[in-house]
mmCIF file of C-alpha atoms in Angstrom:
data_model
loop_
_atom_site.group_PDB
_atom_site.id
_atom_site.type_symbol
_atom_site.label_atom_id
_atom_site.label_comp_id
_atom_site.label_asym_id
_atom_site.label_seq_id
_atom_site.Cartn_x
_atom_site.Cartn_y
_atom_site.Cartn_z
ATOM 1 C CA UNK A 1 -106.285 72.414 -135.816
ATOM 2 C CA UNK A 2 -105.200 74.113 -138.917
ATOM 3 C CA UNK A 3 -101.519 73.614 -137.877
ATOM 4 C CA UNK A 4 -101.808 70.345 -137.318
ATOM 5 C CA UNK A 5 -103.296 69.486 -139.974
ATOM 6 C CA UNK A 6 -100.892 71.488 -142.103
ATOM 7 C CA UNK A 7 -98.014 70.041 -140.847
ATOM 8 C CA UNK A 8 -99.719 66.456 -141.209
ATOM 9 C CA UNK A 9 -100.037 67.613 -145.185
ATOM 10 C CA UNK A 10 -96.349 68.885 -145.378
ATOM 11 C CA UNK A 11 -94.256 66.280 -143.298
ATOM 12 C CA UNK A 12 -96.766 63.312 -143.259
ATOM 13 C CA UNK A 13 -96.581 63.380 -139.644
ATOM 14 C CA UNK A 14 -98.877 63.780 -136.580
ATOM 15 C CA UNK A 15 -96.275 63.780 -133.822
ATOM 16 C CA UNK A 16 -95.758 67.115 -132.280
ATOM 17 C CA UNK A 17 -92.060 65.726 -131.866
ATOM 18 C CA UNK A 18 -91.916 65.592 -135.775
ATOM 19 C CA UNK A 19 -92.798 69.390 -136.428
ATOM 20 C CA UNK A 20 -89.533 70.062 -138.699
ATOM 21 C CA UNK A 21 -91.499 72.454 -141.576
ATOM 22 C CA UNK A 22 -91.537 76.024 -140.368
ATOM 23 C CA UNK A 23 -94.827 77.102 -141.651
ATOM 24 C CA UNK A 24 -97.215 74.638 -139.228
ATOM 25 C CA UNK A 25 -94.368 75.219 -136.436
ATOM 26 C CA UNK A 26 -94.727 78.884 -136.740
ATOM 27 C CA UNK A 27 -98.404 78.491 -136.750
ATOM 28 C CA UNK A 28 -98.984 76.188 -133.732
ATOM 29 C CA UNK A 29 -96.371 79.067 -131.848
ATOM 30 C CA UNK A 30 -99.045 81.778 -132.570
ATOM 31 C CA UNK A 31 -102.107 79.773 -131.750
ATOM 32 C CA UNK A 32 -101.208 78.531 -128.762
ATOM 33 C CA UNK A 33 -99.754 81.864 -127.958
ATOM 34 C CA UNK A 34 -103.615 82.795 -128.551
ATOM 35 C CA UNK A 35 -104.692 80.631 -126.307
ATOM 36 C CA UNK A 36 -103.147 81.741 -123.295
ATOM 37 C CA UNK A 37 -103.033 85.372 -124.102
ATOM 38 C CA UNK A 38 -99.350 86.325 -125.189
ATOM 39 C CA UNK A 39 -98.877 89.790 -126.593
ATOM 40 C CA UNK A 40 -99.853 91.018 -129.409
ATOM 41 C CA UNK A 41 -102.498 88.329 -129.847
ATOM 42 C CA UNK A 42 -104.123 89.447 -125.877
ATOM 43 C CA UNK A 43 -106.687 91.717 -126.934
ATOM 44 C CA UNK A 44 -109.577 89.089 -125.826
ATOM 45 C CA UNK A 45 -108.157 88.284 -122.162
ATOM 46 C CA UNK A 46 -108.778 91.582 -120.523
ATOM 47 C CA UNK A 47 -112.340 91.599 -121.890
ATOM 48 C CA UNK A 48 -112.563 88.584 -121.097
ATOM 49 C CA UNK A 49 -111.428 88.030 -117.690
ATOM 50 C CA UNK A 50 -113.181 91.200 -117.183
ATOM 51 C CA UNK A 51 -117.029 90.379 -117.374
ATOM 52 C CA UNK A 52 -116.137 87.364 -115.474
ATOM 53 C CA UNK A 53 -116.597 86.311 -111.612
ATOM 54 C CA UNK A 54 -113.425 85.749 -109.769
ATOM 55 C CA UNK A 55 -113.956 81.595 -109.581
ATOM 56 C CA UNK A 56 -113.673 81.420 -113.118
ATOM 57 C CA UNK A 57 -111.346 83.716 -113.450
ATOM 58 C CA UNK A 58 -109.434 81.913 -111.888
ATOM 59 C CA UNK A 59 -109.706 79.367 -113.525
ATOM 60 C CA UNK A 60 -108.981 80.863 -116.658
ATOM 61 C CA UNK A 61 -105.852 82.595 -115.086
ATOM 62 C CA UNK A 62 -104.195 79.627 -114.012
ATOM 63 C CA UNK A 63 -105.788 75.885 -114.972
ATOM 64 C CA UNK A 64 -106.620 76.988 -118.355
ATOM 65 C CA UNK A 65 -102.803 77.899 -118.996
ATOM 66 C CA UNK A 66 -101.622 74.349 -118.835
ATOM 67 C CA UNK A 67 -102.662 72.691 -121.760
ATOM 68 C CA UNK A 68 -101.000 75.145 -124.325
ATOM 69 C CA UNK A 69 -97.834 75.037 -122.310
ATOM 70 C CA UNK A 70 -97.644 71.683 -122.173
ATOM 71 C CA UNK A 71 -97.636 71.496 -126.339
ATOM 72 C CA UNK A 72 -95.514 75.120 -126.316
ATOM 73 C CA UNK A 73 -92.763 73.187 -124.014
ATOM 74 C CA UNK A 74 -92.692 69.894 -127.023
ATOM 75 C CA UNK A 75 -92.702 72.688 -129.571
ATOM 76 C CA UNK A 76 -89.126 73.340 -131.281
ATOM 77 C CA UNK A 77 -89.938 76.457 -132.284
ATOM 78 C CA UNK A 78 -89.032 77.156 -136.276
ATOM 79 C CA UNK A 79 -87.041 79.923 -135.317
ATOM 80 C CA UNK A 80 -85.699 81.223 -132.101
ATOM 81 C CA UNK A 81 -86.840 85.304 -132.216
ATOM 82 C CA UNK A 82 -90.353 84.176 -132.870
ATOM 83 C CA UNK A 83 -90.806 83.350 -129.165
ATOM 84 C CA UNK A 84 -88.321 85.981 -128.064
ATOM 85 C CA UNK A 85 -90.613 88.967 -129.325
ATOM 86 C CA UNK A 86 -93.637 87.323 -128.165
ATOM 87 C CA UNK A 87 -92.068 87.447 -124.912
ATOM 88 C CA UNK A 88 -90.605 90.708 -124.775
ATOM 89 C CA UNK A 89 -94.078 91.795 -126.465
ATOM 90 C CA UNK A 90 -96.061 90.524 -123.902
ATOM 91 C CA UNK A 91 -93.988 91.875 -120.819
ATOM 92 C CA UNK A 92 -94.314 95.151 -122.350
ATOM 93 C CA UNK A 93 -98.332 95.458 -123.054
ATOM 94 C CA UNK A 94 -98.307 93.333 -119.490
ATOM 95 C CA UNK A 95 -96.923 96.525 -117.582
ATOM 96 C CA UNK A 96 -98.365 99.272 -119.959
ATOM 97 C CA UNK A 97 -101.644 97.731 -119.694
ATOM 98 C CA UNK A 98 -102.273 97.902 -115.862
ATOM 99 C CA UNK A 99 -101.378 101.115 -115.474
ATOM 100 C CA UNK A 100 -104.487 103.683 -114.861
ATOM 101 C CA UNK A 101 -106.628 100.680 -114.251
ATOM 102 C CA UNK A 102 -109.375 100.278 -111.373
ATOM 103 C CA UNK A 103 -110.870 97.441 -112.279
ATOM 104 C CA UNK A 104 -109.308 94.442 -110.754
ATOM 105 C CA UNK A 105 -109.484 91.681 -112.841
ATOM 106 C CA UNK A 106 -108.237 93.668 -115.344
ATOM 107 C CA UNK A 107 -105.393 94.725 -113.935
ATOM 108 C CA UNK A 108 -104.920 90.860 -112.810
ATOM 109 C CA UNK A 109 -105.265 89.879 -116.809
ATOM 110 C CA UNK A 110 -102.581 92.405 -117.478
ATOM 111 C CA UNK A 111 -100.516 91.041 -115.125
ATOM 112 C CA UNK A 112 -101.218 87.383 -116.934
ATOM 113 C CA UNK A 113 -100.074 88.602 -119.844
ATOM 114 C CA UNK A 114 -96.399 89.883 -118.687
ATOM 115 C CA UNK A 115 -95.857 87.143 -116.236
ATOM 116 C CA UNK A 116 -96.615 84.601 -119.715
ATOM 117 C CA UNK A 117 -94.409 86.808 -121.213
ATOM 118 C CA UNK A 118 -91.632 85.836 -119.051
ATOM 119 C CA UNK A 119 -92.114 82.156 -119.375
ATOM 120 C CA UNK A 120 -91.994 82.917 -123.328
ATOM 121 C CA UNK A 121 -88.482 84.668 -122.939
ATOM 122 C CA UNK A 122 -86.740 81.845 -121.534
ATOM 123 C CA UNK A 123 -88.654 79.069 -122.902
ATOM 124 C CA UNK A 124 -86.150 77.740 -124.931
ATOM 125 C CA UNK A 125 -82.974 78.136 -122.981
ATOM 126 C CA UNK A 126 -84.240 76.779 -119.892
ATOM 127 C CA UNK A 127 -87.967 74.977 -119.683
ATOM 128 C CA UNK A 128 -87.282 73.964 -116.277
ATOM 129 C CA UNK A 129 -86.944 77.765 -115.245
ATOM 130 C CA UNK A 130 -90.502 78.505 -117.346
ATOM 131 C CA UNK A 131 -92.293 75.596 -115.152
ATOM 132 C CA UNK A 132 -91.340 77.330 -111.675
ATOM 133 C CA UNK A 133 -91.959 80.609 -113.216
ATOM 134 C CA UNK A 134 -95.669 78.913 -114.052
ATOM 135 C CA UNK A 135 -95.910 77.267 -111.047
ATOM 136 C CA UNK A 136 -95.170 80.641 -108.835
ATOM 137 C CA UNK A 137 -97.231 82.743 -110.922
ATOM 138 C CA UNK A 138 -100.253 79.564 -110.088
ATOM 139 C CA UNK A 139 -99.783 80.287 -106.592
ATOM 140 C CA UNK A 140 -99.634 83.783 -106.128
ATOM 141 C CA UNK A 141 -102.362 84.279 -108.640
ATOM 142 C CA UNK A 142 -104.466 81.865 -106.286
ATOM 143 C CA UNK A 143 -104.034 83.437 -103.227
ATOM 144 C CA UNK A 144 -104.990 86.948 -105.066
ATOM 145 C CA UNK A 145 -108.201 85.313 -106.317
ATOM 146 C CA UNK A 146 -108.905 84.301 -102.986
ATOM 147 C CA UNK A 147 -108.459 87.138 -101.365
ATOM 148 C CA UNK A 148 -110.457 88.928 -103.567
ATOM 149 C CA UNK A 149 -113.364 86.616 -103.195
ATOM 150 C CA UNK A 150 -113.182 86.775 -99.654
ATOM 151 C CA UNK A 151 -113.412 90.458 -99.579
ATOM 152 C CA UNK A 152 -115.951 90.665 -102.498
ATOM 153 C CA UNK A 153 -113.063 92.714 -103.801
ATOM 154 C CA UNK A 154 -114.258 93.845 -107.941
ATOM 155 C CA UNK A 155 -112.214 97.276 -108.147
ATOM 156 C CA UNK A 156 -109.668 99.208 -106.419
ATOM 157 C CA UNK A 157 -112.309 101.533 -104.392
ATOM 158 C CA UNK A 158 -113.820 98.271 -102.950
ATOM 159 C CA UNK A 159 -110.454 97.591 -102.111
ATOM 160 C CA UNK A 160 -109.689 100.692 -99.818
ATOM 161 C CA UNK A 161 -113.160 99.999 -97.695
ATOM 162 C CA UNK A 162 -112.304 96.264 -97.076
ATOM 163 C CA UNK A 163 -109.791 97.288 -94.417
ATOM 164 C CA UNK A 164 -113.027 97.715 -91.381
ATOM 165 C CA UNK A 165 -113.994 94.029 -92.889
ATOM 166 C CA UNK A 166 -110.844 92.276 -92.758
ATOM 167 C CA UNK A 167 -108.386 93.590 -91.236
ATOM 168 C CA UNK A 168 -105.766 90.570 -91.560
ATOM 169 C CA UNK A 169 -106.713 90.044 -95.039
ATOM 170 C CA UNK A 170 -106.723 93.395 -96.237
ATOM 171 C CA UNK A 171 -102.845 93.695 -94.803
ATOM 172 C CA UNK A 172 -101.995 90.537 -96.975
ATOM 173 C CA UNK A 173 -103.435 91.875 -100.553
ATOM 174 C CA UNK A 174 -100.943 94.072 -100.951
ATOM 175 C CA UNK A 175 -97.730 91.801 -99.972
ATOM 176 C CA UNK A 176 -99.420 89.441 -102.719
ATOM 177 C CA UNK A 177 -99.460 92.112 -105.365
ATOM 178 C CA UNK A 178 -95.880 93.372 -104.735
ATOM 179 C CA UNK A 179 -94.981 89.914 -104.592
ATOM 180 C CA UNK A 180 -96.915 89.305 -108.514
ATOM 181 C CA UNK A 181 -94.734 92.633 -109.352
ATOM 182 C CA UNK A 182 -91.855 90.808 -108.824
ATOM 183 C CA UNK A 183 -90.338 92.731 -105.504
ATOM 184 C CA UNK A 184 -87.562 91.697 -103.587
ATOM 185 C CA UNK A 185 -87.700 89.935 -100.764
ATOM 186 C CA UNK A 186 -91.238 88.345 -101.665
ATOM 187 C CA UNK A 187 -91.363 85.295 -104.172
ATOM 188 C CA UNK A 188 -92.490 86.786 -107.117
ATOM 189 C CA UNK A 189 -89.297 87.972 -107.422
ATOM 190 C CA UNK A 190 -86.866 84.612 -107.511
ATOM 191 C CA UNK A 191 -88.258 83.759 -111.136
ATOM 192 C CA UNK A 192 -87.575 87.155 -112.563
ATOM 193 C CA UNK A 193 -84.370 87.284 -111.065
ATOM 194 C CA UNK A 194 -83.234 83.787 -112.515
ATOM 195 C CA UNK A 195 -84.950 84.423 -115.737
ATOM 196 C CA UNK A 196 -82.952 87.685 -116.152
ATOM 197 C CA UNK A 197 -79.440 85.661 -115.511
ATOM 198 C CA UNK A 198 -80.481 82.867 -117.456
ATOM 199 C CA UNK A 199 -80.868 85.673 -120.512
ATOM 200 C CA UNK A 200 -77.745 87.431 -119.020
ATOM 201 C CA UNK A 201 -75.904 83.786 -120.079
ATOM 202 C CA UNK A 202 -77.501 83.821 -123.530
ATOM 203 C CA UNK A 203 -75.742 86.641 -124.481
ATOM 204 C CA UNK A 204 -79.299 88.083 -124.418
ATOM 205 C CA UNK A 205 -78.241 91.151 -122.042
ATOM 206 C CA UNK A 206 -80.260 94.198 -124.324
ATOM 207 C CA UNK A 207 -83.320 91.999 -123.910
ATOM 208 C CA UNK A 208 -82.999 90.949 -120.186
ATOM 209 C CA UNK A 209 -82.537 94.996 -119.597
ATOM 210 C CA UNK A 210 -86.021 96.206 -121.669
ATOM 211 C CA UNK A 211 -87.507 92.827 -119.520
ATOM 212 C CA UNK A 212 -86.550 94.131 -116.386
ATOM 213 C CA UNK A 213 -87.652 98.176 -117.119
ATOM 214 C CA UNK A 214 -90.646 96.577 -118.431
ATOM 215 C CA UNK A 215 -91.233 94.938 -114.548
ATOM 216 C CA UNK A 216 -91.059 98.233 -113.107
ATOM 217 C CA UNK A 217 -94.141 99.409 -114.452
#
């Protein structure tokens, strides 16, 4: 709201197309990168997503993304590194975060936060690229969620005793988490793979490298 109306008070414009002062653009960049949880403005979404059941959850994981991205996609951002370290930010806490973790939401909320991360980085080179990205990361998240719910599934311990439950489902978790990790062959990995040429192209190499590392986590 502030941005808005900031940039209504600079420019005399309401139109997001019409952003052309830096300070409101820079602005509506950070608080929509609060919104959906981009590094180093995350701190709420593992809490968060924490002392919540998986249905909403859920939700907040994937439906509640869409709004922000839709205004961070009209966005011309007032300068380019802005989104750049948000990105590379965010993949970073992403994979430091879920390390050591038990609880599974929170590792899920860490793994929100890099996969955003890598929509961020290539945002502005390629927004086609950032809505498959989204839309992989929607499904994959989904069937987690699922799963989870299914096996009443809260932390990793619950995890390892699910297998006399469900059997079939219990086999499937773990594709879907390698698959969220970004391994090869599984889907999860076709975004990160295009991302990192598309940043190859850019003559963003350094960046696609500490991207990738960052995925290994």
């Amino acid at each position: 709201l502030f941005a808005s109306i900031s940039n209504a008070w600079l420019s005399g414009q309401w139109d997001i197309h019409q952003m052309s002062h830096p300070l409101p653009t820079t602005l509506i960049t950070l608080a929509l990168a609060l919104k959906i949880g981009l590094a180093p403005l995350h701190t709420w979404m593992p809490e968060v997503l924490q002392g919540l059941d998986l249905t909403t959850g859920l939700i907040l994981s994937t439906w509640q993304k869409l709004a922000p991205f839709c205004l961070l996609l009209q966005v011309q951002p007032a300068n380019a590194t802005l989104l750049l370290v948000l990105g590379i930010t965010s993949t970073l806490v992403g994979g430091w975060g879920g390390l050591n973790q038990t609880q599974l939401r929170k590792i899920l909320a860490y793994s929100s936060i890099a996969h955003l991360g890598w929509m961020i980085l290539v945002l502005q080179f390629s927004p086609s690229l950032t809505f498959l990205t989204l839309l992989v990361y929607f499904i994959m998240t989904f069937s987690l969620f699922i799963s989870f719910k299914i096996s009443n599934a809260t932390n990793v311990n619950t995890l390892a005793t699910s297998w006399a439950k469900a059997p079939a489902l219990t086999s499937i978790i773990p594709l879907i988490l390698l698959s969220l990790g970004g391994l090869p062959p599984l889907t999860g990995f076709l975004p990160k793979w295009l991302i990192l040429q598309e940043l190859t192209k850019q003559d963003l190499a350094p960046l696609a490298t500490v991207a990738a590392l960052s995925a290994l986590l």
